[in-house]
Coordinates of C-alpha atoms and ligand atoms in Angstrom, one line a residue:
X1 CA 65.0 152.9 55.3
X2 CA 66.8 155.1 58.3
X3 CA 63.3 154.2 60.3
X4 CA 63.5 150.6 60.4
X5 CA 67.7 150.7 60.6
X6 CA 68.9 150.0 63.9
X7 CA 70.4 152.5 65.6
X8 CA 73.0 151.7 67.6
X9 CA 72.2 155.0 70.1
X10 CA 68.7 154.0 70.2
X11 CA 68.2 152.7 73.5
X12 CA 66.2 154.9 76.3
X13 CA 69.5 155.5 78.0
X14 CA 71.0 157.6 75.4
X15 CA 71.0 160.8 77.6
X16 CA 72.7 159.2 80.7
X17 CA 76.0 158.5 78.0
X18 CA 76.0 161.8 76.2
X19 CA 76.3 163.8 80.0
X20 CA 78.8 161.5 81.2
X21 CA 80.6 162.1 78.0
X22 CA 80.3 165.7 78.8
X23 CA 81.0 165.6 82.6
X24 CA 83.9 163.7 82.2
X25 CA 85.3 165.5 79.4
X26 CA 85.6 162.1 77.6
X27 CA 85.7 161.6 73.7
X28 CA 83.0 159.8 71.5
X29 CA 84.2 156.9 70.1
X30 CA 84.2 156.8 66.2
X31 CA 84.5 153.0 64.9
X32 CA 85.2 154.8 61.5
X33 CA 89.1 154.9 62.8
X34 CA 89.7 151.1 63.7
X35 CA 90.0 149.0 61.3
X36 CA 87.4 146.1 61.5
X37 CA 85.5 147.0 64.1
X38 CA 83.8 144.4 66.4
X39 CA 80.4 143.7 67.6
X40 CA 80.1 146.2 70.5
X41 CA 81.9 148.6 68.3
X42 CA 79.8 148.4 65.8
X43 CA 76.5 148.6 67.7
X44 CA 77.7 151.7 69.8
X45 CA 78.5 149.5 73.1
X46 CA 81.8 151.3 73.1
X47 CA 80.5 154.7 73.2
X48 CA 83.3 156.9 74.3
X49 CA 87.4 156.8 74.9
X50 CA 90.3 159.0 75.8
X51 CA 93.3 159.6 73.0
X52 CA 91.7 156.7 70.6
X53 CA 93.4 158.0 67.8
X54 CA 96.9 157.5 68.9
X55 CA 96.0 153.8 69.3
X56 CA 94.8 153.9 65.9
X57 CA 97.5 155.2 64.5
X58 CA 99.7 152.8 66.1
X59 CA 97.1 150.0 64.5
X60 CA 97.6 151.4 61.1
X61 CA 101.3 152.1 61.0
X62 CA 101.9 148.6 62.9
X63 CA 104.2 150.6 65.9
X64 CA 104.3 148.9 69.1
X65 CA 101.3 149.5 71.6
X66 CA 99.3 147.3 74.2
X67 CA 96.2 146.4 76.3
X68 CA 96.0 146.1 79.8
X69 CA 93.5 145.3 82.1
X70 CA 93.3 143.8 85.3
X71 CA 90.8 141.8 88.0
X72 CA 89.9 141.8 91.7
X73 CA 89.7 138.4 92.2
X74 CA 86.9 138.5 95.1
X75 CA 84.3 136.3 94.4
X76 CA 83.6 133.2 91.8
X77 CA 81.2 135.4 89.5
X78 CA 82.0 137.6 86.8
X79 CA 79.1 139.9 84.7
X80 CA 79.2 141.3 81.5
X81 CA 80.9 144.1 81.8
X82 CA 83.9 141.5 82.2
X83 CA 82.8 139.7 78.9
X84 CA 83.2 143.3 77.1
X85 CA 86.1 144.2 78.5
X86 CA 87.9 141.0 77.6
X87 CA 86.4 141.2 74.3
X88 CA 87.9 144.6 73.7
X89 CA 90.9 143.0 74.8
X90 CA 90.6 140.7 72.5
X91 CA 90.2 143.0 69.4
X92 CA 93.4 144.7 70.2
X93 CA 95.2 141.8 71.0
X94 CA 93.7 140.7 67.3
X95 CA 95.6 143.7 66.3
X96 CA 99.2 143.6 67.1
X97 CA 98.3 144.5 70.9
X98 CA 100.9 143.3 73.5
X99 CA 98.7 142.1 76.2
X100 CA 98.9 142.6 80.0
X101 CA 96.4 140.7 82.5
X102 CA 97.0 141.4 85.8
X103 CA 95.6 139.8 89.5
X104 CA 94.8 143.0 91.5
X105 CA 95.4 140.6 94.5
X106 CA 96.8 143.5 96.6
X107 CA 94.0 145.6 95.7
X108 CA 91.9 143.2 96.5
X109 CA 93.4 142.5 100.1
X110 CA 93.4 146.2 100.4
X111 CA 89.3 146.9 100.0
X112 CA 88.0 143.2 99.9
X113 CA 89.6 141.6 102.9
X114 CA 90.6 138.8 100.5
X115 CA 94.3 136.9 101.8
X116 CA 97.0 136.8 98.8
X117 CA 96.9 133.4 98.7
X118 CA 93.2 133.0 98.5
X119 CA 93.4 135.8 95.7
X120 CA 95.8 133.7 94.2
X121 CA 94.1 130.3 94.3
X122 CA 90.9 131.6 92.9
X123 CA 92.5 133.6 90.1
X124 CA 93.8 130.5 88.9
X125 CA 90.7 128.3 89.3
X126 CA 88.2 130.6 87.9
X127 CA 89.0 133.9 86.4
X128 CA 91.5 133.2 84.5
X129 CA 89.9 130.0 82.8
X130 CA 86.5 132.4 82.8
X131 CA 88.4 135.2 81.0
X132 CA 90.1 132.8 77.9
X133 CA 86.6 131.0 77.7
X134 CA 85.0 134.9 77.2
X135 CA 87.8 135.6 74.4
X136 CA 91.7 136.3 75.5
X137 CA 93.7 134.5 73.8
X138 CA 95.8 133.1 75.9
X139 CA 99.1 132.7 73.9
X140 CA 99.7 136.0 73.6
X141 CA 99.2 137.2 77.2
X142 CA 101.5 138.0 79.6
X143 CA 99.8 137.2 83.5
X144 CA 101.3 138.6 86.7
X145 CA 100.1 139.4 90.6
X146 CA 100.4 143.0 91.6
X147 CA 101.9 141.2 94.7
X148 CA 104.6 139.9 93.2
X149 CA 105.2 143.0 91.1
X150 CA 107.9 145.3 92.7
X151 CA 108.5 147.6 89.9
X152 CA 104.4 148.0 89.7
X153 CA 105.1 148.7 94.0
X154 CA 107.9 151.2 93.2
X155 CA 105.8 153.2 90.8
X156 CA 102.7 153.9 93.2
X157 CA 105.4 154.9 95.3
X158 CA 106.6 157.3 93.3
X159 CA 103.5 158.1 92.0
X160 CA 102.6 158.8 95.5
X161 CA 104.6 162.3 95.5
X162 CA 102.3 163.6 92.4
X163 CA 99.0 163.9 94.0
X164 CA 97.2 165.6 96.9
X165 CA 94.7 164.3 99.2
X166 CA 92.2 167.1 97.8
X167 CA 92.9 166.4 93.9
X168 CA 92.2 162.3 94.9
X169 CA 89.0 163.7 96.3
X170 CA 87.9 165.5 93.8
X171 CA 88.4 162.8 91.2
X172 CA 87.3 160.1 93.7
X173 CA 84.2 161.5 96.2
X174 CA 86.3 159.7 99.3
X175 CA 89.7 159.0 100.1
X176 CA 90.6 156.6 102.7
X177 CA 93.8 154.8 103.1
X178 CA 93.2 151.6 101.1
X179 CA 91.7 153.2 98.2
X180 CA 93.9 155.5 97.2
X181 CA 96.9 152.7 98.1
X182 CA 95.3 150.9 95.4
X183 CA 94.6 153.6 93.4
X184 CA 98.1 154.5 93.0
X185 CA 98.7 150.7 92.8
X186 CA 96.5 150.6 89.5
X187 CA 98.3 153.6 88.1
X188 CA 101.0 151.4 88.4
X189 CA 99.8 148.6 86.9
X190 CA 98.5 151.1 83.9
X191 CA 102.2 152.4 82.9
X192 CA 104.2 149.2 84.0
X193 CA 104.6 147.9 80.4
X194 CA 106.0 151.1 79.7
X195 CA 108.9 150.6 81.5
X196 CA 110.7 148.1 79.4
X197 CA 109.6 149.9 76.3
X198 CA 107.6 153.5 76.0
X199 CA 104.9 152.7 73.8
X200 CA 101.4 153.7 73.5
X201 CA 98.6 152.2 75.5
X202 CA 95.1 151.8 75.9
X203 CA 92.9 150.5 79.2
X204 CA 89.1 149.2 78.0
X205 CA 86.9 150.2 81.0
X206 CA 83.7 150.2 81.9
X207 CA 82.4 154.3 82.8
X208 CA 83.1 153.6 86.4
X209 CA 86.7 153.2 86.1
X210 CA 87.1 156.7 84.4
X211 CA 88.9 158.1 87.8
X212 CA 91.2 155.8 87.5
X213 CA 92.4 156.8 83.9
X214 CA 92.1 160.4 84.7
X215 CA 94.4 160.3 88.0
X216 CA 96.8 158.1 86.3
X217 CA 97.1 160.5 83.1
X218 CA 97.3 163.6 85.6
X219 CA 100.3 161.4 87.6
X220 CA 101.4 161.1 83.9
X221 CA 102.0 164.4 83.5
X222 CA 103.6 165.5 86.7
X223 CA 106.2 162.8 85.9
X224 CA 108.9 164.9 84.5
X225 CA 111.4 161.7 85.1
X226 CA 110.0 159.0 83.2
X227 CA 108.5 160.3 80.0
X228 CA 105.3 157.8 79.7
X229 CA 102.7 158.0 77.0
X230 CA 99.4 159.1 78.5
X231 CA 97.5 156.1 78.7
X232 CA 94.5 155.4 76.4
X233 CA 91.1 154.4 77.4
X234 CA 88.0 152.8 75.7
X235 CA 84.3 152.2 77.3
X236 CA 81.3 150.5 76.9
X237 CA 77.7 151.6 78.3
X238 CA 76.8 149.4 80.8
X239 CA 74.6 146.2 80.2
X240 CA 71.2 147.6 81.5
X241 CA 69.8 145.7 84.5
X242 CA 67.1 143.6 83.1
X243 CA 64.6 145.8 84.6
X244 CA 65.6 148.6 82.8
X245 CA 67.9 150.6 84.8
X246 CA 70.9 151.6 84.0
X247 CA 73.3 148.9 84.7
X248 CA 72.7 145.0 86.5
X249 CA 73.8 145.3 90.1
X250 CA 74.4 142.3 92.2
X251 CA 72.5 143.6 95.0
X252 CA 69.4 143.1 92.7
X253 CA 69.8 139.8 91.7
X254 CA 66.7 139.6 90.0
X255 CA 68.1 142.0 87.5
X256 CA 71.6 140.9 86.7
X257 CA 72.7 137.9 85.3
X258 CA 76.0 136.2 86.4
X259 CA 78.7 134.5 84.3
X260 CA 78.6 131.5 84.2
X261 CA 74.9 131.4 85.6
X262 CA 72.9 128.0 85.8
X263 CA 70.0 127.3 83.3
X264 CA 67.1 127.4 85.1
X265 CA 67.8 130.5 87.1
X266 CA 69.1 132.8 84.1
X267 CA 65.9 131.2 82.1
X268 CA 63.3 132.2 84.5
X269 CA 65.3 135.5 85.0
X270 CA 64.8 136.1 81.6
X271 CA 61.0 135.4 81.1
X272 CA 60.7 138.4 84.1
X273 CA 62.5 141.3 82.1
X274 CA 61.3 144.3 80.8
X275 CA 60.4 143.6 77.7
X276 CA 58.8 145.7 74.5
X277 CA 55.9 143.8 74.0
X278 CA 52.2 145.5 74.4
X279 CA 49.5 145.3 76.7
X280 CA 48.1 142.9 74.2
X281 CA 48.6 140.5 71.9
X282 CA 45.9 142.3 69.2
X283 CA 47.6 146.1 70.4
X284 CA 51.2 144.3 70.0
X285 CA 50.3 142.9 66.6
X286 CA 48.6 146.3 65.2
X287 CA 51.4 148.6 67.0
X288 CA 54.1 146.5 66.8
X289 CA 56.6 146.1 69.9
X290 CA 59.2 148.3 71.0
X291 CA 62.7 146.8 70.6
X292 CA 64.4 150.2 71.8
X293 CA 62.7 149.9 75.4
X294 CA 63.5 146.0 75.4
X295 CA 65.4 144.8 77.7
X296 CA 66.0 141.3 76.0
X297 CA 66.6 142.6 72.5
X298 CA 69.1 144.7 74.2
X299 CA 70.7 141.1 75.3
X300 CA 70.8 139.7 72.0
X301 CA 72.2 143.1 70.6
X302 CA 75.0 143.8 73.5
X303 CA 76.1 140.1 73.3
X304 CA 73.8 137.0 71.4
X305 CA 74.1 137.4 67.8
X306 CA 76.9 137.9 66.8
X307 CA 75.6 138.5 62.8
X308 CA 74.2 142.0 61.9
X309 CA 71.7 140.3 59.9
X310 CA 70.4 138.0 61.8
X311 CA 70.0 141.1 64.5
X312 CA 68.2 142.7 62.1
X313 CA 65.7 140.3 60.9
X314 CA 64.5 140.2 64.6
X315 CA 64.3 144.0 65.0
X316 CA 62.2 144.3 62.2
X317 CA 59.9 141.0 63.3
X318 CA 59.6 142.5 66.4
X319 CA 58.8 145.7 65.5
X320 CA 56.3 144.9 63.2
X321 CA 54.6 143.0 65.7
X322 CA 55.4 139.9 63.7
X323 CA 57.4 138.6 66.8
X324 CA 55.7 138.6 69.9
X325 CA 57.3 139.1 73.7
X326 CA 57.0 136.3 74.7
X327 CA 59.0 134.5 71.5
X328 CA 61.9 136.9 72.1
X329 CA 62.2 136.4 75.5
X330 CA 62.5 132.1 74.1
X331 CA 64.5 133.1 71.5
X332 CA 66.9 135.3 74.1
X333 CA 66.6 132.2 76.8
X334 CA 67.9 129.7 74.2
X335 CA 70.8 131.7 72.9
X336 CA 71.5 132.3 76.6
X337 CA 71.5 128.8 77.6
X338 CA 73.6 128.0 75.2
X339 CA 75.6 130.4 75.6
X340 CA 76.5 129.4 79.4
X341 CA 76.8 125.9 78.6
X342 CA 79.9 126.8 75.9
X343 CA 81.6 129.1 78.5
X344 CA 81.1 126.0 81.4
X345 CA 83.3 124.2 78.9
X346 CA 85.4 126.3 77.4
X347 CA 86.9 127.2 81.2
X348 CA 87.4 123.9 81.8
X349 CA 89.3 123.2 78.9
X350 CA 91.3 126.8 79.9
X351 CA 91.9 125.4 83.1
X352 CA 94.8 122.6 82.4
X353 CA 96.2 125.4 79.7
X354 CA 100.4 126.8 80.4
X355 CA 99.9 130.8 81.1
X356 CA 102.4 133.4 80.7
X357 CA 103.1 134.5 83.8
X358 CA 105.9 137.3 84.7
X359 CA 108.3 135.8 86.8
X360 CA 110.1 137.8 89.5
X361 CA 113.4 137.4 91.3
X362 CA 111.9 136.9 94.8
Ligands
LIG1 N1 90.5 148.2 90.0 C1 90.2 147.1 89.1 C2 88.9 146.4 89.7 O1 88.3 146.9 90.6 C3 91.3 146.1 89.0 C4 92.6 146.7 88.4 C5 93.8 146.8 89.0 C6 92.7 147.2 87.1 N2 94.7 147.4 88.2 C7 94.1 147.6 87.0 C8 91.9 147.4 86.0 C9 94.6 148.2 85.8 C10 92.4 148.0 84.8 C11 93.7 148.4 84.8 O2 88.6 145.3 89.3

């Protein structure tokens, strides 16, 4: 049976993950400790974490903890590395999580040239609305601007004291001014909800926020006057580009696909991917294709069907050689489409909704 099983680790990229596990010190992630896990837990998407089982614990013994993330507002397009990050979200939030969204509008006036209030308008247009339609649930999240945020200010102040240009180096590569001002910023961010109440928390991330877990938990532990939990984190491998490489990038369009993203572009962008078909039809038929080098099964396994089952039934279709290329690439276009057209209307529907925002003494 174990041959035809899909295994969640068996994608071509399996070595990239187990060395940044092991450069970074990180820990792998064992679904066996969460109760209920969801899809990208389940399929080895989340791959890896920092102090997971404190947050389990917390799950298990129902004690206060919460999840945090936050968003550059720069541009209208998110990917999906947002989607699984707001999903993760989501799961904790779906388990007694207090939830903390946050507009990294300084941040993103610090490194992106992007004005407050533009930061602000587009928040509130589009990412918000794109992150409900993705998953959060809205009711039970608190909203706020890092602008607006003095106690989040006052913290990468302090914080400010704990670190030295070489250890921000040597977790970053570079250090100019309006990184490591944001930097410190997010480390804020991380621990604010700890100052009403010390509690547990844990950050979802993809693998290129790491340095920004790690220099918050070493500010953490220089802070001998506010005793804060070291944060936890959670990550997810990277949606591969659909090329093949590691992870989409915007600079190659070609390869990434955008959320929301029109029909007709993410359809055509689709029928173009790497896929694990043969060189023939009569080799793909007698060989069988290659799901584990496909970059459109690996679509519909990170984030189209939802069912194990169903998964499964296409693995082995497709492996046998039952299923051709060219059907899964249909088969991945109309999920896809469809897809789209429910986030399209699910953010407008999240657009007229009453958000809990912080509100701050100005
Ligand atoms: N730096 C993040 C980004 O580039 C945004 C961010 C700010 C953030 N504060 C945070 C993410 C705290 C997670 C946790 O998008």
């Amino acid at each position: 049976m174990a041959v035809n099983r899909i295994d969640p680790w068996g994608s071509v990229l399996v070595e990239d993950y187990e060395r940044i596990i092991e450069q970074f010190g990180l820990e792998h992630f064992d679904q066996k400790i969460f109760p209920d896990p969801n899809r990208l837990m389940r399929r080895g998407i989340v791959f890896a974490g920092r102090d997971l089982q404190r947050i389990a614990t917390c799950i298990e013994e129902k004690k206060p903890y919460y999840v945090l993330t936050g968003f550059m507002p720069t541009n209208d397009h998110l990917h999906f590395g947002n989607k699984m990050v707001v999903e993760m979200v989501r799961y904790f939030q779906d388990h007694g999580a207090h939830t903390y969204i946050l507009v990294a509008d300084l941040e993103a006036s610090a490194v992106r040239k992007v004005s407050l209030e533009e930061a602000r308008k587009r928040a509130l247009s589009f990412h918000i609305p794109a992150y409900i339609a993705l998953g959060l649930d809205p009711a039970k999240t608190t909203f706020y601007f890092q602008s607006q945020n003095r106690d989040v200010v006052q913290l990468a102040f302090t914080f400010a004291q704990k670190i030295t240009l070489a250890e921000f180096k040597a977790i970053y590569g570079k250090a100019d001014p309006s990184r490591i001002m944001s930097a410190l910023t997010q480390s804020g961010d991380i621990l604010y909800p700890q100052l009403k109440e010390r509690m547990p928390g844990i950050i979802p991330v993809g693998v290129d926020q790491d340095p920004h877990i790690r220099l918050t938990r070493d500010i953490v532990r220089r802070t001998k006057e506010t005793k804060f939990f070291l944060p936890s984190a959670i990550m997810c491998k990277y949606t591969p580009s659909l090329q093949g490489d590691l992870k989409m990038s915007k600079s190659k369009p070609e390869s990434c696909i955008e959320l929301p993203e029109d029909d007709a572009i993410v359809k055509k962008k689709i029928m173009r991917a790497i896929s694990g078909g043969r060189s023939t039809l009569e080799e793909h038929r007698r060989l069988g294709g290659e799901p584990e080098k496909c970059m459109v099964f690996e679509l519909l396994k990170q984030h189209l069907i939802e069912s194990d089952d169903e998964l499964q039934k296409i693995y082995d279709e497709y492996k046998s050689g039952r299923m051709t290329a060219g059907e899964i690439k249909q088969l991945a276009a109309r999920k896809m489409t469809a897809f789209m057209e429910k986030m399209r209307e699910d953010m407008k529907k999240a657009a007229s909704l009453k958000l809990n925002f912080i509100s701050f003494k100005t």
